Structures are given as C-alpha cells and as structure tokens.
Amino acid sequence: MSHATTDTMRQYWELEPHHHPEGASTSLGFWVYLMSDCLMFAVLFAVYGVLGTSFAAGPGPKDLFDLELVAVNTAMLLLSSITFGFAMLAMGKGDQRGTLRWLAVTLFFGLCFLGIELYEFHHLIHIGAGPQRSGFLSAFFTLVGTHGLHVTFGSIWLVTLMVQITRTGLIPANQRRMVCLSMFWHFLDVIWIGVFTFVYLLGMI
Amino acid sequence: MSAEHAHAHHDDHGHDHGSYASYLKGFLLSVILTAIPFGLVMAGGFESRALTAVTVIGFAVVQILVHMVYFLHMNGRQEEGWTMLSTIFTVVVVVILLAGSLWVMYHMNTNMMPQMDHELMQGFGS
C-alpha cells in the first residue's frame, strides 16, 4: 500500500485506537444489565399472569393481601428513592458527609421495606399459604421474592459503597459506583410499581 | 459545578443528576399517582371491574414514565441515544412476551380443559 493511500485513509477513517476516559461506558453497560434484568422480571410477571388464578381451591388474593401494609411498603420504597436522589445531589456538590447521611437514610427505608415484606411472607407461610400451597402462591412468592432479593443485594451494595466512600472519599470511581447504584435503586422502584399494580391492586379488585 | 465533577466526564454524555426541584416534583407526582389507585381499590372501585383495572393500570404506566424522567433522568441525548434505544428494544420485547404468553396460555386453558366436548373431539378425529 503506497504512502499516499494511507494518508487518504487517515483522512476518512480513524486508524488509531480510540481512547475513552476510564469508565466512560460503565453507565450504558449497567443500563443494558438493568434491561436484561427487566426481561427476567417480565418473565416472572408473565408466569404470575398465567398462574395467578390457579388457586387449587386455596386462598386467593382477597383472603391474603392487606392493602394498607402494601401502601406502607410502597411509601418506604418511594421515600428511599427520593433520599437516594438527595444523596446524588449531595455528591454532585462534593459534600461527602451529606452523601453518607442520605445513603444511611436510604438504607433505613430499604431495610424497613424488607422488614415489612419478610413480615408479610412469614405471616402467609404461618397461616398455611406458603409457596407450595397453589400455583398462584408459587408465582406470587417467586415474583415478589425476586424483587425482595434485589432490594437485599442493593442494600448490601449500599453498605459496601458507604464503606468505600468513607475510606477513599468521593473519587471518580466511587462517583461512578454511585451512578450505577442509583440506577439500580430507582429501577427496583419501577419494578415495584408493576408489582403493587398487577399483583396487589388488580388482585383486590 | 465543581472542578472535580467536571473532570469526571459525566456531563459529556448527556447525564444530568437533576435538582432538588425536579426530584421533589417527581416524588410528589409519584405520591399522587400511587395514592389515587390505592384509594380507588380500597374504596371498592368503580361499578365495572374492567374500568377499575384499566384505570389502575393507566396510573401505573404514567408513574413508570414519571420515574424514568425524574429519577432515572432518561432522555434521548444520553450516551448518544443508546440508552433510549436499548430501553425501547426492551419495552418491545417485554410487550411481546407478556401479551403473547397471556394470550397463548389463556386459549390453552379455555380449549384444553378436561370438560371439553367429547362429541366435538370425535368430530375432529374422523
């Protein structure tokens, strides 16, 4: 290949490797992970939609669900979403103490949500409406339990990140982690909208 | 905007982390959009169950959009549009998956039950 041709190619194509700043594609990659998680939840919603009326002569939604408890649970998750938003704003201002404070508040609401959900599960299993009772209850425990498991791991991640921020401050790597966890946390809130609408509200109509 | 934030290269990709006003607006909208369907169902709903169900689902869809805009800060500019594109793709797959599963399984359920008409089955066989 002649020298002149290479020069022409340089004009039209990028021959040199393109350098991105470190972590530039992290948030897009994490978003794609969330979308794949969304597909998994869609499958569980479809399972619930198919099995949701297979009561096997057992209890149905109206015998089991307590909407006031679900409303309190929804409030907990919604509050944790906005407090995480405040943590992100504090991080944007470089306020490390404020970030940690709002993260702690978020963790508190997240743990309240998990506590209420575990109480509900314990109550259901205690009265004999465990996952093995009917197709409806198997699908219910799988869908709501998977969401709860996500919140559990989100809380573990939250604690880990609080330790990291305490140790190394609001360095770019920790800021990136915060962006990812905030997407994860808000995404779980979006899934919860689907859960309380399709499982609890539609079940009680 | 602080100097350390600027060199973190976040804002080059169309990210914005919102403001107190936008978070509070999203939060208030979410509270209203949650309270209305809960109140509706707790009060017994409309006379027609289908109307209640459609209303509740409608509120959920609006609330999901509110969360995406005010909490997840979605817009068409983020990552040169790739975030939006992957989201639209996922939504299309989810809709096909949900609608298809429910449709197919509903018909399987109604057509394959044991109390199916035996004469009709013999008719098919001959």
Short mmCIF file of C-alpha atoms in Angstrom, two decimals:
data_model
loop_
_atom_site.label_atom_id
_atom_site.label_comp_id
_atom_site.label_asym_id
_atom_site.label_seq_id
_atom_site.Cartn_x
_atom_site.Cartn_y
_atom_site.Cartn_z
CA MET A 1 0.00 0.00 0.00
CA SER A 2 1.51 3.30 -1.01
CA HIS A 3 2.13 6.06 1.44
CA ALA A 4 -0.36 8.32 -0.32
CA THR A 5 -3.21 5.81 0.10
CA THR A 6 -2.60 5.53 3.86
CA ASP A 7 -2.73 9.28 4.13
CA THR A 8 -6.06 9.33 2.32
CA MET A 9 -7.36 6.61 4.62
CA ARG A 10 -6.31 8.61 7.65
CA GLN A 11 -8.44 11.42 6.37
CA TYR A 12 -11.61 9.36 6.21
CA TRP A 13 -11.26 6.58 8.80
CA GLU A 14 -9.91 6.56 12.29
CA LEU A 15 -6.95 4.19 12.17
CA GLU A 16 -5.63 5.00 15.63
CA PRO A 17 -7.24 3.25 18.62
CA HIS A 18 -9.87 5.50 20.11
CA HIS A 19 -9.22 6.37 23.74
CA HIS A 20 -12.16 6.73 26.06
CA PRO A 21 -11.74 8.04 29.57
CA GLU A 22 -11.87 5.24 32.13
CA GLY A 23 -15.42 4.21 32.96
CA ALA A 24 -16.99 6.22 30.14
CA SER A 25 -19.15 3.29 29.05
CA THR A 26 -19.94 1.99 32.55
CA SER A 27 -23.34 3.63 32.88
CA LEU A 28 -24.50 2.41 29.45
CA GLY A 29 -23.27 -1.10 30.23
CA PHE A 30 -25.03 -1.05 33.58
CA TRP A 31 -28.20 0.20 31.91
CA VAL A 32 -28.08 -2.76 29.49
CA TYR A 33 -27.73 -5.08 32.51
CA LEU A 34 -30.82 -3.46 34.05
CA MET A 35 -32.73 -4.00 30.81
CA SER A 36 -31.81 -7.72 30.88
CA ASP A 37 -32.98 -7.80 34.49
CA CYS A 38 -36.18 -6.18 33.27
CA LEU A 39 -36.66 -9.11 30.86
CA MET A 40 -36.29 -11.54 33.75
CA PHE A 41 -38.95 -9.70 35.72
CA ALA A 42 -41.17 -9.69 32.61
CA VAL A 43 -40.96 -13.49 32.51
CA LEU A 44 -41.90 -13.68 36.20
CA PHE A 45 -44.81 -11.27 35.60
CA ALA A 46 -45.94 -13.48 32.69
CA VAL A 47 -45.78 -16.54 34.96
CA TYR A 48 -47.84 -14.72 37.56
CA GLY A 49 -50.31 -13.63 34.87
CA VAL A 50 -50.76 -17.25 33.77
CA LEU A 51 -50.82 -18.89 37.22
CA GLY A 52 -52.39 -16.01 39.16
CA THR A 53 -55.86 -17.56 39.08
CA SER A 54 -54.81 -21.17 39.84
CA PHE A 55 -55.84 -21.24 43.49
CA ALA A 56 -56.08 -25.07 43.82
CA ALA A 57 -59.17 -24.47 45.99
CA GLY A 58 -56.90 -22.49 48.35
CA PRO A 59 -56.92 -18.85 49.42
CA GLY A 60 -56.97 -16.07 46.80
CA PRO A 61 -55.61 -12.51 46.87
CA LYS A 62 -58.65 -11.15 48.70
CA ASP A 63 -58.19 -13.62 51.54
CA LEU A 64 -54.49 -12.91 51.94
CA PHE A 65 -53.43 -9.39 50.99
CA ASP A 66 -53.56 -6.39 53.27
CA LEU A 67 -53.56 -3.28 51.09
CA GLU A 68 -52.71 -0.93 53.97
CA LEU A 69 -49.50 -2.87 54.60
CA VAL A 70 -48.67 -2.75 50.88
CA ALA A 71 -49.31 1.01 50.86
CA VAL A 72 -46.86 1.49 53.75
CA ASN A 73 -44.35 -0.71 51.92
CA THR A 74 -44.74 1.32 48.73
CA ALA A 75 -44.21 4.53 50.71
CA MET A 76 -40.96 3.11 52.16
CA LEU A 77 -39.58 2.31 48.72
CA LEU A 78 -40.68 5.66 47.28
CA LEU A 79 -39.08 7.55 50.17
CA SER A 80 -35.86 5.58 49.74
CA SER A 81 -35.87 6.54 46.06
CA ILE A 82 -36.02 10.28 46.75
CA THR A 83 -33.45 10.11 49.57
CA PHE A 84 -31.08 8.36 47.14
CA GLY A 85 -31.73 11.26 44.78
CA PHE A 86 -30.70 13.65 47.56
CA ALA A 87 -27.53 11.59 48.10
CA MET A 88 -26.73 12.03 44.38
CA LEU A 89 -27.29 15.79 44.67
CA ALA A 90 -25.03 15.97 47.74
CA MET A 91 -22.40 14.03 45.77
CA GLY A 92 -22.72 16.49 42.89
CA LYS A 93 -21.83 19.28 45.33
CA GLY A 94 -18.84 17.31 46.64
CA ASP A 95 -20.46 17.02 50.08
CA GLN A 96 -19.15 13.71 51.43
CA ARG A 97 -20.85 13.90 54.84
CA GLY A 98 -24.19 14.77 53.22
CA THR A 99 -23.85 11.91 50.75
CA LEU A 100 -23.19 9.42 53.53
CA ARG A 101 -26.05 10.81 55.61
CA TRP A 102 -28.58 10.47 52.78
CA LEU A 103 -27.26 6.99 51.93
CA ALA A 104 -27.84 5.97 55.55
CA VAL A 105 -31.43 7.29 55.35
CA THR A 106 -31.91 5.35 52.09
CA LEU A 107 -30.61 2.20 53.75
CA PHE A 108 -33.02 2.71 56.65
CA PHE A 109 -36.05 2.91 54.31
CA GLY A 110 -34.76 -0.04 52.28
CA LEU A 111 -34.46 -2.16 55.43
CA CYS A 112 -37.96 -1.07 56.53
CA PHE A 113 -39.26 -2.28 53.16
CA LEU A 114 -37.51 -5.63 53.57
CA GLY A 115 -38.73 -5.98 57.15
CA ILE A 116 -42.35 -5.41 56.17
CA GLU A 117 -42.03 -7.82 53.25
CA LEU A 118 -40.48 -10.52 55.45
CA TYR A 119 -43.26 -9.98 57.99
CA GLU A 120 -45.84 -10.47 55.21
CA PHE A 121 -44.12 -13.64 53.93
CA HIS A 122 -43.80 -15.02 57.45
CA HIS A 123 -47.48 -14.32 58.11
CA LEU A 124 -48.55 -16.04 54.86
CA ILE A 125 -46.42 -19.13 55.49
CA HIS A 126 -47.62 -19.22 59.10
CA ILE A 127 -51.30 -19.38 58.06
CA GLY A 128 -50.54 -22.18 55.59
CA ALA A 129 -50.41 -20.02 52.44
CA GLY A 130 -46.79 -20.82 51.61
CA PRO A 131 -45.35 -21.14 48.11
CA GLN A 132 -46.26 -24.85 47.93
CA ARG A 133 -49.98 -24.22 48.53
CA SER A 134 -51.06 -23.36 44.96
CA GLY A 135 -49.81 -22.18 41.57
CA PHE A 136 -50.93 -18.67 42.47
CA LEU A 137 -48.87 -18.63 45.66
CA SER A 138 -45.81 -20.18 43.97
CA ALA A 139 -45.88 -17.45 41.33
CA PHE A 140 -46.52 -14.77 43.98
CA PHE A 141 -43.59 -15.80 46.17
CA THR A 142 -41.27 -16.12 43.15
CA LEU A 143 -42.11 -12.67 41.74
CA VAL A 144 -42.25 -10.69 44.99
CA GLY A 145 -39.38 -12.70 46.48
CA THR A 146 -37.12 -12.00 43.50
CA HIS A 147 -37.81 -8.28 43.88
CA GLY A 148 -37.08 -8.52 47.59
CA LEU A 149 -33.84 -10.34 46.84
CA HIS A 150 -32.84 -7.48 44.55
CA VAL A 151 -33.53 -4.95 47.31
CA THR A 152 -31.47 -7.12 49.70
CA PHE A 153 -28.46 -7.12 47.38
CA GLY A 154 -28.97 -3.41 46.68
CA SER A 155 -28.78 -2.80 50.45
CA ILE A 156 -25.57 -4.86 50.72
CA TRP A 157 -24.13 -2.83 47.85
CA LEU A 158 -25.23 0.36 49.59
CA VAL A 159 -23.35 -0.58 52.78
CA THR A 160 -20.27 -1.52 50.72
CA LEU A 161 -20.37 1.82 48.93
CA MET A 162 -20.73 3.73 52.20
CA VAL A 163 -17.56 1.99 53.46
CA GLN A 164 -15.76 2.80 50.20
CA ILE A 165 -16.78 6.47 50.32
CA THR A 166 -15.74 6.72 53.97
CA ARG A 167 -12.32 5.27 53.11
CA THR A 168 -11.45 6.96 49.83
CA GLY A 169 -13.86 9.88 49.57
CA LEU A 170 -15.85 10.95 46.51
CA ILE A 171 -13.24 9.89 43.94
CA PRO A 172 -14.40 9.43 40.31
CA ALA A 173 -14.56 5.62 40.75
CA ASN A 174 -16.90 5.98 43.73
CA GLN A 175 -18.99 8.55 41.85
CA ARG A 176 -19.38 6.02 39.04
CA ARG A 177 -20.47 3.37 41.54
CA MET A 178 -22.99 5.81 42.97
CA VAL A 179 -24.44 6.45 39.50
CA CYS A 180 -24.81 2.68 38.95
CA LEU A 181 -26.39 2.00 42.34
CA SER A 182 -28.80 4.91 41.92
CA MET A 183 -29.94 3.45 38.58
CA PHE A 184 -30.33 0.04 40.26
CA TRP A 185 -32.31 1.50 43.16
CA HIS A 186 -34.67 3.59 41.02
CA PHE A 187 -35.10 0.62 38.67
CA LEU A 188 -36.26 -1.54 41.60
CA ASP A 189 -38.81 1.13 42.45
CA VAL A 190 -40.10 0.99 38.86
CA ILE A 191 -40.45 -2.82 39.12
CA TRP A 192 -42.30 -2.36 42.41
CA ILE A 193 -44.88 -0.16 40.61
CA GLY A 194 -45.58 -3.18 38.41
CA VAL A 195 -45.77 -5.49 41.44
CA PHE A 196 -48.19 -3.44 43.50
CA THR A 197 -50.36 -2.73 40.46
CA PHE A 198 -50.57 -6.19 38.90
CA VAL A 199 -50.28 -8.38 41.98
CA TYR A 200 -51.85 -6.43 44.83
CA LEU A 201 -54.25 -3.85 43.34
CA LEU A 202 -55.59 -5.97 40.45
CA GLY A 203 -55.87 -8.92 42.82
CA MET A 204 -58.06 -6.95 45.21
CA ILE A 205 -60.46 -5.51 42.62
CA MET B 1 -20.41 22.80 39.04
CA SER B 2 -17.29 21.84 40.99
CA ALA B 3 -13.97 21.23 39.25
CA GLU B 4 -13.68 17.61 40.35
CA HIS B 5 -17.12 16.90 38.99
CA ALA B 6 -16.31 18.45 35.62
CA HIS B 7 -13.27 16.26 35.01
CA ALA B 8 -15.21 13.10 35.88
CA HIS B 9 -16.52 13.25 32.30
CA HIS B 10 -20.09 12.51 33.30
CA ASP B 11 -21.69 15.51 31.73
CA ASP B 12 -20.17 14.85 28.32
CA HIS B 13 -22.65 12.03 27.90
CA GLY B 14 -25.84 13.96 28.45
CA HIS B 15 -26.20 12.91 32.09
CA ASP B 16 -27.86 15.24 34.43
CA HIS B 17 -28.30 14.40 38.07
CA GLY B 18 -31.38 16.57 38.43
CA SER B 19 -32.03 19.16 41.10
CA TYR B 20 -33.95 19.30 44.36
CA ALA B 21 -36.88 20.79 42.47
CA SER B 22 -37.02 18.01 39.87
CA TYR B 23 -36.66 15.24 42.50
CA LEU B 24 -39.40 16.78 44.65
CA LYS B 25 -41.64 17.21 41.60
CA GLY B 26 -41.12 13.56 40.66
CA PHE B 27 -41.75 12.50 44.25
CA LEU B 28 -44.99 14.48 44.57
CA LEU B 29 -46.25 13.16 41.23
CA SER B 30 -45.40 9.60 42.34
CA VAL B 31 -47.21 10.04 45.66
CA ILE B 32 -50.33 11.30 43.86
CA LEU B 33 -50.12 8.58 41.19
CA THR B 34 -49.78 5.92 43.90
CA ALA B 35 -52.40 7.28 46.29
CA ILE B 36 -55.19 7.53 43.70
CA PRO B 37 -55.18 3.86 42.56
CA PHE B 38 -54.73 2.62 46.16
CA GLY B 39 -57.61 4.83 47.32
CA LEU B 40 -59.74 3.71 44.39
CA VAL B 41 -59.24 0.00 45.07
CA MET B 42 -59.57 0.38 48.87
CA ALA B 43 -62.86 2.24 48.39
CA GLY B 44 -64.19 -0.67 46.35
CA GLY B 45 -63.52 0.66 42.85
CA PHE B 46 -65.95 1.59 40.11
CA GLU B 47 -69.05 -0.41 39.36
CA SER B 48 -67.35 -2.05 36.38
CA ARG B 49 -64.32 -4.11 37.43
CA ALA B 50 -62.77 -3.73 33.98
CA LEU B 51 -62.91 0.06 34.24
CA THR B 52 -61.21 -0.05 37.67
CA ALA B 53 -58.50 -2.36 36.30
CA VAL B 54 -57.84 -0.16 33.26
CA THR B 55 -57.69 2.97 35.46
CA VAL B 56 -55.23 1.35 37.88
CA ILE B 57 -53.00 0.12 35.02
CA GLY B 58 -53.15 3.57 33.41
CA PHE B 59 -51.88 5.20 36.62
CA ALA B 60 -49.06 2.63 36.81
CA VAL B 61 -47.91 3.38 33.25
CA VAL B 62 -47.89 7.13 33.93
CA GLN B 63 -45.99 6.61 37.18
CA ILE B 64 -43.36 4.46 35.45
CA LEU B 65 -42.84 7.28 32.94
CA VAL B 66 -42.57 9.83 35.79
CA HIS B 67 -39.91 7.67 37.47
CA MET B 68 -37.96 7.33 34.23
CA VAL B 69 -37.93 11.07 33.61
CA TYR B 70 -37.47 12.48 37.14
CA PHE B 71 -35.49 9.72 38.92
CA LEU B 72 -33.63 7.90 36.14
CA HIS B 73 -33.17 11.14 34.13
CA MET B 74 -33.88 9.45 30.82
CA ASN B 75 -33.67 11.48 27.66
CA GLY B 76 -32.79 10.88 24.03
CA ARG B 77 -29.35 12.50 24.38
CA GLN B 78 -27.89 10.13 26.99
CA GLU B 79 -25.00 8.04 25.57
CA GLU B 80 -25.79 9.35 22.10
CA GLY B 81 -29.25 7.81 22.24
CA TRP B 82 -28.13 4.25 23.04
CA THR B 83 -29.83 4.26 26.44
CA MET B 84 -33.13 5.22 24.85
CA LEU B 85 -32.68 2.70 22.03
CA SER B 86 -31.94 -0.22 24.38
CA THR B 87 -34.93 0.79 26.50
CA ILE B 88 -37.29 0.89 23.52
CA PHE B 89 -35.99 -2.52 22.38
CA THR B 90 -36.58 -3.96 25.87
CA VAL B 91 -40.08 -2.49 26.09
CA VAL B 92 -40.98 -4.03 22.70
CA VAL B 93 -39.67 -7.46 23.80
CA VAL B 94 -41.49 -7.20 27.14
CA VAL B 95 -44.79 -6.30 25.47
CA ILE B 96 -44.50 -9.21 23.00
CA LEU B 97 -43.51 -11.58 25.81
CA LEU B 98 -46.33 -10.57 28.16
CA ALA B 99 -49.07 -10.25 25.56
CA GLY B 100 -48.00 -13.45 23.79
CA SER B 101 -47.74 -15.55 26.97
CA LEU B 102 -51.07 -14.38 28.37
CA TRP B 103 -52.83 -14.78 25.02
CA VAL B 104 -51.48 -18.27 24.27
CA MET B 105 -51.94 -19.59 27.80
CA TYR B 106 -55.47 -18.19 28.08
CA HIS B 107 -56.52 -20.06 24.94
CA MET B 108 -54.72 -23.22 26.02
CA ASN B 109 -56.61 -23.00 29.30
CA THR B 110 -60.05 -22.48 27.79
CA ASN B 111 -59.63 -25.01 24.95
CA MET B 112 -57.78 -27.84 26.66
CA MET B 113 -59.79 -28.31 29.83
CA PRO B 114 -60.90 -31.89 30.63
CA GLN B 115 -64.58 -30.94 30.35
CA MET B 116 -64.10 -30.34 26.63
CA ASP B 117 -66.97 -31.62 24.49
CA HIS B 118 -66.31 -35.26 23.61
CA GLU B 119 -68.51 -35.33 20.52
CA LEU B 120 -66.59 -32.37 19.16
CA MET B 121 -63.31 -34.25 19.68
CA GLN B 122 -64.69 -37.31 17.85
CA GLY B 123 -65.73 -34.99 15.06
CA PHE B 124 -62.14 -33.80 14.72
CA GLY B 125 -60.81 -37.37 14.71
CA SER B 126 -62.93 -38.74 11.82
#
